[in-house]
Short mmCIF file of C-alpha atoms in Angstrom, two decimals:
data_model
loop_
_atom_site.label_atom_id
_atom_site.label_comp_id
_atom_site.label_asym_id
_atom_site.label_seq_id
_atom_site.Cartn_x
_atom_site.Cartn_y
_atom_site.Cartn_z
CA MET A 1 11.30 -19.78 17.11
CA VAL A 2 8.06 -21.59 17.50
CA GLN A 3 5.18 -19.27 18.65
CA THR A 4 2.63 -20.43 21.23
CA PRO A 5 -1.22 -20.09 20.81
CA ALA A 6 -1.23 -17.43 23.51
CA GLU A 7 0.58 -15.11 21.21
CA VAL A 8 -2.05 -15.20 18.45
CA PRO A 9 -4.66 -12.82 19.81
CA ALA A 10 -2.08 -9.92 20.17
CA PRO A 11 -2.36 -7.35 17.47
CA ASP A 12 0.66 -5.41 16.14
CA PRO A 13 1.58 -2.60 18.64
CA VAL A 14 1.78 -0.07 15.86
CA THR A 15 -1.14 -0.54 13.53
CA GLY A 16 -2.90 -3.69 14.76
CA THR A 17 -3.35 -5.42 11.42
CA GLY A 18 -1.61 -6.93 8.45
CA GLU A 19 -3.51 -6.52 5.35
CA ALA A 20 -5.06 -3.93 3.14
CA GLY A 21 -8.63 -2.55 3.96
CA SER A 22 -10.65 -0.68 1.45
CA SER A 23 -8.84 2.30 2.79
CA GLY A 24 -5.61 0.89 1.83
CA VAL A 25 -4.12 4.10 0.36
CA ALA A 26 -1.07 6.22 1.18
CA ARG A 27 -1.28 9.48 -0.69
CA MET A 28 1.60 12.02 -0.38
CA THR A 29 3.91 14.33 -2.33
CA GLY A 30 7.65 14.64 -2.22
CA SER A 31 9.56 17.56 -3.15
CA ALA A 32 13.41 17.38 -2.96
CA GLY A 33 15.43 20.01 -1.11
CA PRO A 34 18.91 21.29 -2.24
CA ALA A 35 20.42 17.90 -2.01
CA GLY A 36 17.51 16.18 -3.76
CA ALA A 37 17.06 13.63 -1.01
CA SER A 38 14.91 14.85 1.59
CA GLY A 39 11.73 13.08 0.60
CA ALA A 40 9.64 15.62 2.46
CA SER A 41 6.00 14.84 2.11
CA ARG A 42 2.63 16.46 2.54
CA HIS A 43 -0.94 15.27 1.84
CA PRO A 44 -1.81 16.47 -1.61
CA GLY A 45 -5.11 17.58 -2.91
CA ASP A 46 -6.22 17.40 -6.40
CA PRO A 47 -4.37 19.37 -8.98
CA GLU A 48 -5.39 23.10 -8.74
CA GLY A 49 -7.86 24.46 -11.25
CA PRO A 50 -10.72 22.84 -13.31
CA ALA A 51 -10.37 19.53 -14.92
CA PRO A 52 -9.36 19.69 -18.60
CA VAL A 53 -12.17 19.81 -20.98
CA GLY A 54 -13.41 16.24 -21.73
CA THR A 55 -12.19 14.68 -18.67
CA PRO A 56 -14.55 11.77 -17.78
CA PRO A 57 -16.25 12.03 -14.32
CA GLY A 58 -14.11 10.33 -11.61
CA ALA A 59 -11.04 10.13 -13.75
CA PRO A 60 -7.79 10.53 -11.90
CA ARG A 61 -6.29 14.05 -11.86
CA ILE A 62 -2.56 14.04 -12.84
CA PRO A 63 -0.43 17.36 -12.36
CA GLN A 64 0.31 19.16 -15.47
CA ASP A 65 3.38 18.08 -17.48
CA SER A 66 3.46 14.87 -15.39
CA VAL A 67 3.10 11.24 -16.21
CA ARG A 68 1.64 8.50 -14.07
CA LEU A 69 3.93 5.45 -13.38
CA ARG A 70 2.83 2.04 -12.21
CA LEU A 71 5.34 0.47 -9.84
CA SER A 72 5.55 -3.28 -8.95
CA VAL A 73 7.11 -3.49 -5.35
CA SER A 74 8.29 -6.31 -3.11
CA TYR A 75 9.37 -5.86 0.49
CA ASP A 76 10.23 -7.79 3.61
CA GLY A 77 8.00 -6.13 6.25
CA THR A 78 10.00 -7.35 9.32
CA ASP A 79 11.70 -4.10 10.04
CA PHE A 80 8.95 -1.67 8.66
CA SER A 81 6.18 -0.25 10.64
CA GLY A 82 3.87 -1.14 7.85
CA TRP A 83 3.34 0.66 4.36
CA ALA A 84 1.64 3.90 5.39
CA HIS A 85 3.83 7.02 5.85
CA GLN A 86 4.42 7.80 9.71
CA PRO A 87 6.71 10.76 10.36
CA THR A 88 8.59 9.19 13.21
CA ARG A 89 8.66 5.52 12.09
CA ARG A 90 10.41 3.64 9.30
CA THR A 91 7.59 2.68 6.77
CA VAL A 92 7.63 1.35 3.06
CA ALA A 93 6.09 4.37 1.71
CA GLY A 94 8.48 6.74 3.63
CA VAL A 95 11.58 4.78 2.37
CA LEU A 96 10.32 4.47 -1.24
CA LEU A 97 9.15 8.12 -1.39
CA GLY A 98 12.48 9.43 -0.23
CA GLU A 99 14.45 7.49 -3.03
CA LEU A 100 11.86 8.45 -5.62
CA THR A 101 12.17 12.03 -4.79
CA ARG A 102 15.98 11.69 -4.92
CA VAL A 103 15.78 10.51 -8.50
CA PHE A 104 12.82 12.47 -9.89
CA ARG A 105 13.03 15.59 -7.71
CA THR A 106 9.12 15.92 -7.60
CA VAL A 107 6.81 13.02 -6.75
CA ASP A 108 3.00 13.44 -6.51
CA ASN A 109 0.25 11.10 -5.27
CA LEU A 110 1.96 8.03 -4.06
CA THR A 111 -0.99 5.53 -3.82
CA VAL A 112 -0.80 1.89 -2.96
CA ALA A 113 -3.10 -1.00 -3.94
CA GLY A 114 -2.81 -2.79 -0.52
CA ARG A 115 -1.73 -1.01 2.67
CA THR A 116 0.08 -3.49 4.67
CA ASP A 117 0.69 -3.26 8.35
CA ALA A 118 3.74 -3.73 10.60
CA GLY A 119 5.59 -6.96 9.96
CA VAL A 120 3.50 -7.97 6.81
CA HIS A 121 5.35 -8.61 3.51
CA ALA A 122 4.79 -8.29 -0.18
CA THR A 123 6.00 -9.87 -3.42
CA GLY A 124 3.16 -8.43 -5.59
CA GLN A 125 2.48 -4.88 -4.38
CA VAL A 126 1.40 -2.33 -6.82
CA CYS A 127 1.47 1.58 -6.47
CA HIS A 128 1.34 4.65 -8.61
CA VAL A 129 3.12 7.93 -8.56
CA ASP A 130 2.94 11.12 -10.81
CA VAL A 131 6.42 12.46 -11.84
CA PRO A 132 7.42 15.04 -14.24
CA ALA A 133 7.27 13.80 -17.87
CA ALA A 134 10.76 15.11 -18.75
CA ALA A 135 12.38 13.46 -15.87
CA TRP A 136 10.68 10.14 -16.69
CA GLU A 137 11.81 10.39 -20.31
CA ALA A 138 15.49 10.73 -19.19
CA LEU A 139 15.44 8.19 -16.57
CA ALA A 140 13.16 5.44 -17.97
CA PRO A 141 15.97 3.11 -19.38
CA SER A 142 17.79 2.83 -16.05
CA ILE A 143 15.24 3.64 -13.42
CA VAL A 144 14.80 -0.01 -11.93
CA ARG A 145 18.63 -0.47 -11.55
CA ARG A 146 19.02 3.20 -10.27
CA LEU A 147 16.46 2.50 -7.49
CA ALA A 148 18.08 -0.87 -6.61
CA GLY A 149 21.31 1.07 -5.84
CA LEU A 150 19.53 3.58 -3.62
CA LEU A 151 16.83 1.51 -1.73
CA PRO A 152 17.79 -0.64 1.23
CA GLY A 153 17.91 -4.38 0.80
CA ASP A 154 14.42 -5.05 2.31
CA VAL A 155 12.47 -3.28 -0.39
CA ARG A 156 12.76 -3.57 -4.15
CA VAL A 157 10.92 -1.90 -7.13
CA LEU A 158 10.71 -4.70 -9.58
CA ALA A 159 9.34 -2.82 -12.49
CA VAL A 160 8.24 0.60 -13.60
CA GLU A 161 6.08 1.57 -16.46
CA VAL A 162 3.88 4.29 -17.91
CA ALA A 163 0.41 3.53 -16.55
CA PRO A 164 -2.46 3.17 -18.89
CA GLU A 165 -4.93 6.22 -19.06
CA HIS A 166 -7.12 6.44 -15.84
CA PHE A 167 -5.13 3.96 -13.95
CA ASP A 168 -5.46 4.14 -10.18
CA ALA A 169 -3.58 1.55 -8.05
CA ARG A 170 -6.07 1.61 -5.32
CA PHE A 171 -9.53 2.18 -6.86
CA ALA A 172 -9.08 0.32 -10.12
CA ALA A 173 -7.99 -2.95 -8.39
CA LEU A 174 -10.34 -6.03 -8.96
CA ARG A 175 -9.01 -8.16 -6.15
CA ARG A 176 -6.15 -8.68 -3.88
CA ARG A 177 -4.47 -12.11 -3.07
CA TYR A 178 -2.58 -12.91 0.23
CA GLU A 179 -0.81 -16.04 1.28
CA TYR A 180 -0.33 -17.07 5.14
CA ARG A 181 2.22 -19.50 5.75
CA VAL A 182 2.27 -21.82 8.98
CA CYS A 183 4.78 -24.54 9.79
CA ASP A 184 3.41 -27.27 12.20
CA GLY A 185 6.45 -29.41 11.86
CA PRO A 186 8.19 -30.40 15.13
CA SER A 187 11.38 -28.50 14.15
CA GLY A 188 9.52 -25.27 13.26
CA PRO A 189 10.21 -23.05 10.37
CA ALA A 190 13.44 -23.48 8.33
CA PRO A 191 16.07 -20.85 9.22
CA LEU A 192 15.54 -18.97 5.85
CA ALA A 193 11.77 -19.03 6.29
CA ARG A 194 11.51 -17.75 9.81
CA ARG A 195 10.69 -14.20 8.68
CA ASN A 196 7.66 -15.13 6.63
CA THR A 197 6.36 -18.21 8.27
CA LEU A 198 4.60 -18.76 11.58
CA GLY A 199 5.75 -21.69 13.69
CA TRP A 200 2.85 -23.65 15.37
CA PRO A 201 3.64 -26.00 18.14
CA ARG A 202 0.87 -28.48 17.40
CA PRO A 203 -0.26 -30.44 14.33
CA LEU A 204 -2.97 -28.81 12.27
CA ASP A 205 -5.59 -30.79 10.27
CA LEU A 206 -5.64 -29.73 6.63
CA GLU A 207 -9.09 -31.30 6.01
CA ALA A 208 -10.56 -29.42 8.96
CA LEU A 209 -8.90 -26.19 7.78
CA SER A 210 -10.32 -26.49 4.31
CA ALA A 211 -13.77 -27.52 5.33
CA ALA A 212 -14.03 -24.54 7.72
CA SER A 213 -12.75 -22.21 5.13
CA ARG A 214 -15.44 -23.23 2.67
CA GLY A 215 -18.07 -21.79 5.17
CA LEU A 216 -16.51 -18.17 4.79
CA LEU A 217 -16.62 -17.89 1.03
CA GLY A 218 -18.88 -15.35 -0.66
CA GLU A 219 -20.36 -11.86 0.14
CA HIS A 220 -20.81 -11.35 3.87
CA ASP A 221 -20.65 -8.78 6.68
CA PHE A 222 -17.18 -9.68 8.18
CA ALA A 223 -17.62 -7.50 11.14
CA ALA A 224 -16.71 -10.37 13.43
CA TYR A 225 -13.35 -10.53 11.61
CA CYS A 226 -12.59 -6.70 11.27
CA LYS A 227 -11.51 -3.86 13.48
CA ARG A 228 -14.40 -1.22 13.01
CA ARG A 229 -13.45 2.02 11.42
CA ASP A 230 -16.03 4.91 11.54
CA GLY A 231 -17.84 5.29 8.14
CA ALA A 232 -16.26 2.12 6.65
CA THR A 233 -18.23 -1.01 5.68
CA THR A 234 -17.20 -4.44 6.75
CA ILE A 235 -19.17 -6.10 3.76
CA ARG A 236 -16.68 -7.94 1.63
CA ASN A 237 -16.82 -10.67 -1.11
CA LEU A 238 -14.40 -13.37 -0.22
CA LEU A 239 -13.53 -15.04 -3.59
CA ARG A 240 -11.01 -17.51 -2.52
CA LEU A 241 -9.95 -19.19 0.83
CA ASP A 242 -8.10 -22.49 0.55
CA TRP A 243 -5.09 -24.39 2.07
CA ARG A 244 -2.40 -26.65 0.83
CA ARG A 245 0.38 -28.43 2.53
CA ASP A 246 3.93 -28.01 0.94
CA PRO A 247 6.62 -30.74 1.28
CA ASP A 248 8.56 -28.65 3.88
CA GLU A 249 5.76 -29.06 6.48
CA VAL A 250 4.30 -25.67 5.68
CA LEU A 251 0.54 -25.12 5.34
CA VAL A 252 -0.22 -22.16 2.99
CA ALA A 253 -3.49 -20.46 3.13
CA THR A 254 -4.49 -18.50 -0.21
CA VAL A 255 -6.97 -15.69 0.74
CA GLU A 256 -8.47 -13.56 -2.13
CA ALA A 257 -11.22 -10.81 -2.04
CA ASP A 258 -12.10 -7.61 -3.86
CA ALA A 259 -10.90 -5.87 -0.87
CA PHE A 260 -10.24 -6.60 2.84
CA CYS A 261 -11.27 -4.74 5.98
CA HIS A 262 -9.03 -3.86 8.83
CA SER A 263 -7.52 -6.99 10.37
CA MET A 264 -9.65 -9.37 8.34
CA VAL A 265 -7.05 -11.69 6.82
CA ARG A 266 -5.19 -12.40 10.00
CA SER A 267 -8.43 -12.82 11.93
CA LEU A 268 -9.71 -15.30 9.49
CA ILE A 269 -6.40 -17.24 9.84
CA GLY A 270 -6.62 -17.03 13.61
CA ALA A 271 -10.04 -18.49 13.61
CA LEU A 272 -9.15 -21.29 11.19
CA ILE A 273 -6.05 -22.30 13.17
CA ALA A 274 -8.23 -22.83 16.08
CA VAL A 275 -10.26 -25.23 14.00
CA GLY A 276 -7.13 -26.91 12.51
CA GLU A 277 -5.86 -27.92 15.99
CA GLY A 278 -9.28 -28.97 17.30
CA ARG A 279 -10.09 -26.23 19.59
CA ARG A 280 -13.21 -25.18 17.72
CA PRO A 281 -15.74 -27.11 15.40
CA VAL A 282 -15.52 -26.90 11.70
CA GLY A 283 -18.74 -24.67 11.53
CA TRP A 284 -17.51 -22.19 14.16
CA PRO A 285 -15.70 -19.50 11.95
CA GLY A 286 -18.88 -19.40 9.55
CA GLU A 287 -21.14 -19.04 12.58
CA GLN A 288 -19.34 -15.77 13.56
CA LEU A 289 -20.57 -13.98 10.45
CA THR A 290 -23.90 -13.47 12.10
CA SER A 291 -22.17 -10.84 14.56
CA ALA A 292 -22.56 -7.32 13.79
CA VAL A 293 -19.41 -6.45 15.80
CA ARG A 294 -15.89 -7.65 16.30
CA VAL A 295 -15.86 -11.16 18.12
CA ASP A 296 -13.36 -11.17 20.78
CA ALA A 297 -12.97 -14.93 20.71
CA VAL A 298 -11.39 -14.56 17.20
CA GLY A 299 -7.62 -14.51 17.49
CA VAL A 300 -5.42 -12.35 15.30
CA ALA A 301 -2.65 -14.45 13.68
CA PRO A 302 0.75 -12.77 13.91
CA ALA A 303 1.74 -10.54 11.06
CA HIS A 304 4.97 -12.09 9.80
CA GLY A 305 3.17 -15.09 8.35
CA LEU A 306 1.25 -12.91 5.79
CA THR A 307 2.33 -11.87 2.38
CA LEU A 308 0.52 -9.80 -0.26
CA VAL A 309 1.27 -11.72 -3.42
CA ASN A 310 -0.85 -10.24 -6.27
CA VAL A 311 -3.16 -7.43 -7.27
CA ASP A 312 -5.53 -7.87 -10.18
CA TYR A 313 -6.87 -5.11 -12.48
CA PRO A 314 -9.32 -5.07 -15.32
CA ALA A 315 -8.53 -4.27 -18.82
CA PRO A 316 -7.41 -0.56 -19.23
CA GLY A 317 -10.70 0.53 -20.83
CA GLU A 318 -12.66 -0.79 -17.76
CA TYR A 319 -10.74 1.36 -15.15
CA LEU A 320 -13.32 4.10 -14.73
CA ALA A 321 -16.25 1.68 -14.26
CA ARG A 322 -14.26 -0.40 -11.72
CA MET A 323 -13.30 2.85 -9.87
CA ALA A 324 -17.02 3.78 -9.72
CA VAL A 325 -17.88 0.51 -8.19
CA THR A 326 -15.10 0.58 -5.56
CA ARG A 327 -16.08 4.02 -4.49
CA ASN A 328 -19.60 3.04 -3.73
CA MET A 329 -20.61 2.15 -0.24
CA ARG A 330 -21.54 -1.50 -0.11
CA ALA A 331 -24.71 -3.18 1.20
CA LEU A 332 -25.26 -6.93 1.17
CA THR A 333 -26.87 -8.14 -1.99
CA PRO A 334 -30.47 -9.02 -1.09
CA GLN A 335 -31.26 -12.79 -1.23
CA PRO A 336 -34.39 -14.03 -2.84
CA PRO A 337 -36.99 -15.26 -0.26
CA GLU A 338 -37.03 -18.92 0.34
CA VAL A 339 -40.06 -20.67 -1.35
CA HIS A 340 -41.57 -23.64 0.58
CA ALA A 341 -43.71 -25.86 -1.31
CA GLY A 342 -47.06 -26.52 0.27
CA PRO A 343 -48.79 -29.87 0.49
CA PRO A 344 -49.69 -31.46 -2.79
CA ALA A 345 -53.04 -30.53 -4.23
CA PRO A 346 -55.77 -33.20 -3.32
#
């Protein structure tokens, strides 16, 4: 079904946004009951007791006799209330934790690279968990196939491997990449694409979309495009924002940053769509970067067009350095003052 422009500003009723913020983390511990399938969860603290001698500052704490696993995960977000565990709602973390607990009996510290919200999809999500080393050794050869037989059809674990030392799915990430799909063809999205592609009722100008996107690149305070959270910064470094038109009349925006604040990707898309259909001038999205608060005129694009496609990490030996950078509160990089040449000497 083609959605009308009036539907764009409405946020998700559950969580309001569809992309990971710098707080994109879901940490919990599962412990199986007698049947081994309850997936009960609690918020864990660090393992009890002092860190082992020689542990570098800031290094992840892994429970004794456990091993950290890196999981590659894909899901159709349509019927999920987002990634983050919510006791009364169906979430990706809740479903995944339940089946991991069924298999491993004990699962600690489920942590995700990019916390997606209700209706948002992922083909390249990354998370980590800590499980008993003995259980991993026994299950490693068959774990992907075993999980495929347990998980529902809208979520899949694509790969599981022992994480390199000091790996943290959230804090060690260098950048996250999303794609947003919009079909402006007269017939709307193809039936098989309707769950991950927004239908738009008017033509969109690719050149205008591209030109407006260039004005948003770089490090800025994206407060105009973010839902404010107490204690969280809205300064981000937008590394990539470009558009292409595929042969099936679908426009695809690729958006990449070191991290995204709450509602940022879908707000950027909402502002750019307004340019693409001629309701706003090309310079308008960039002009909003001067605002220190959320701009009500910036619409939030619907969740289902958005997909997390990739998370990049540095080389294993650089995890700790990257984690230190990620944990620091950002401030805009000071710009050198402009130098204006005076009149020529007489």
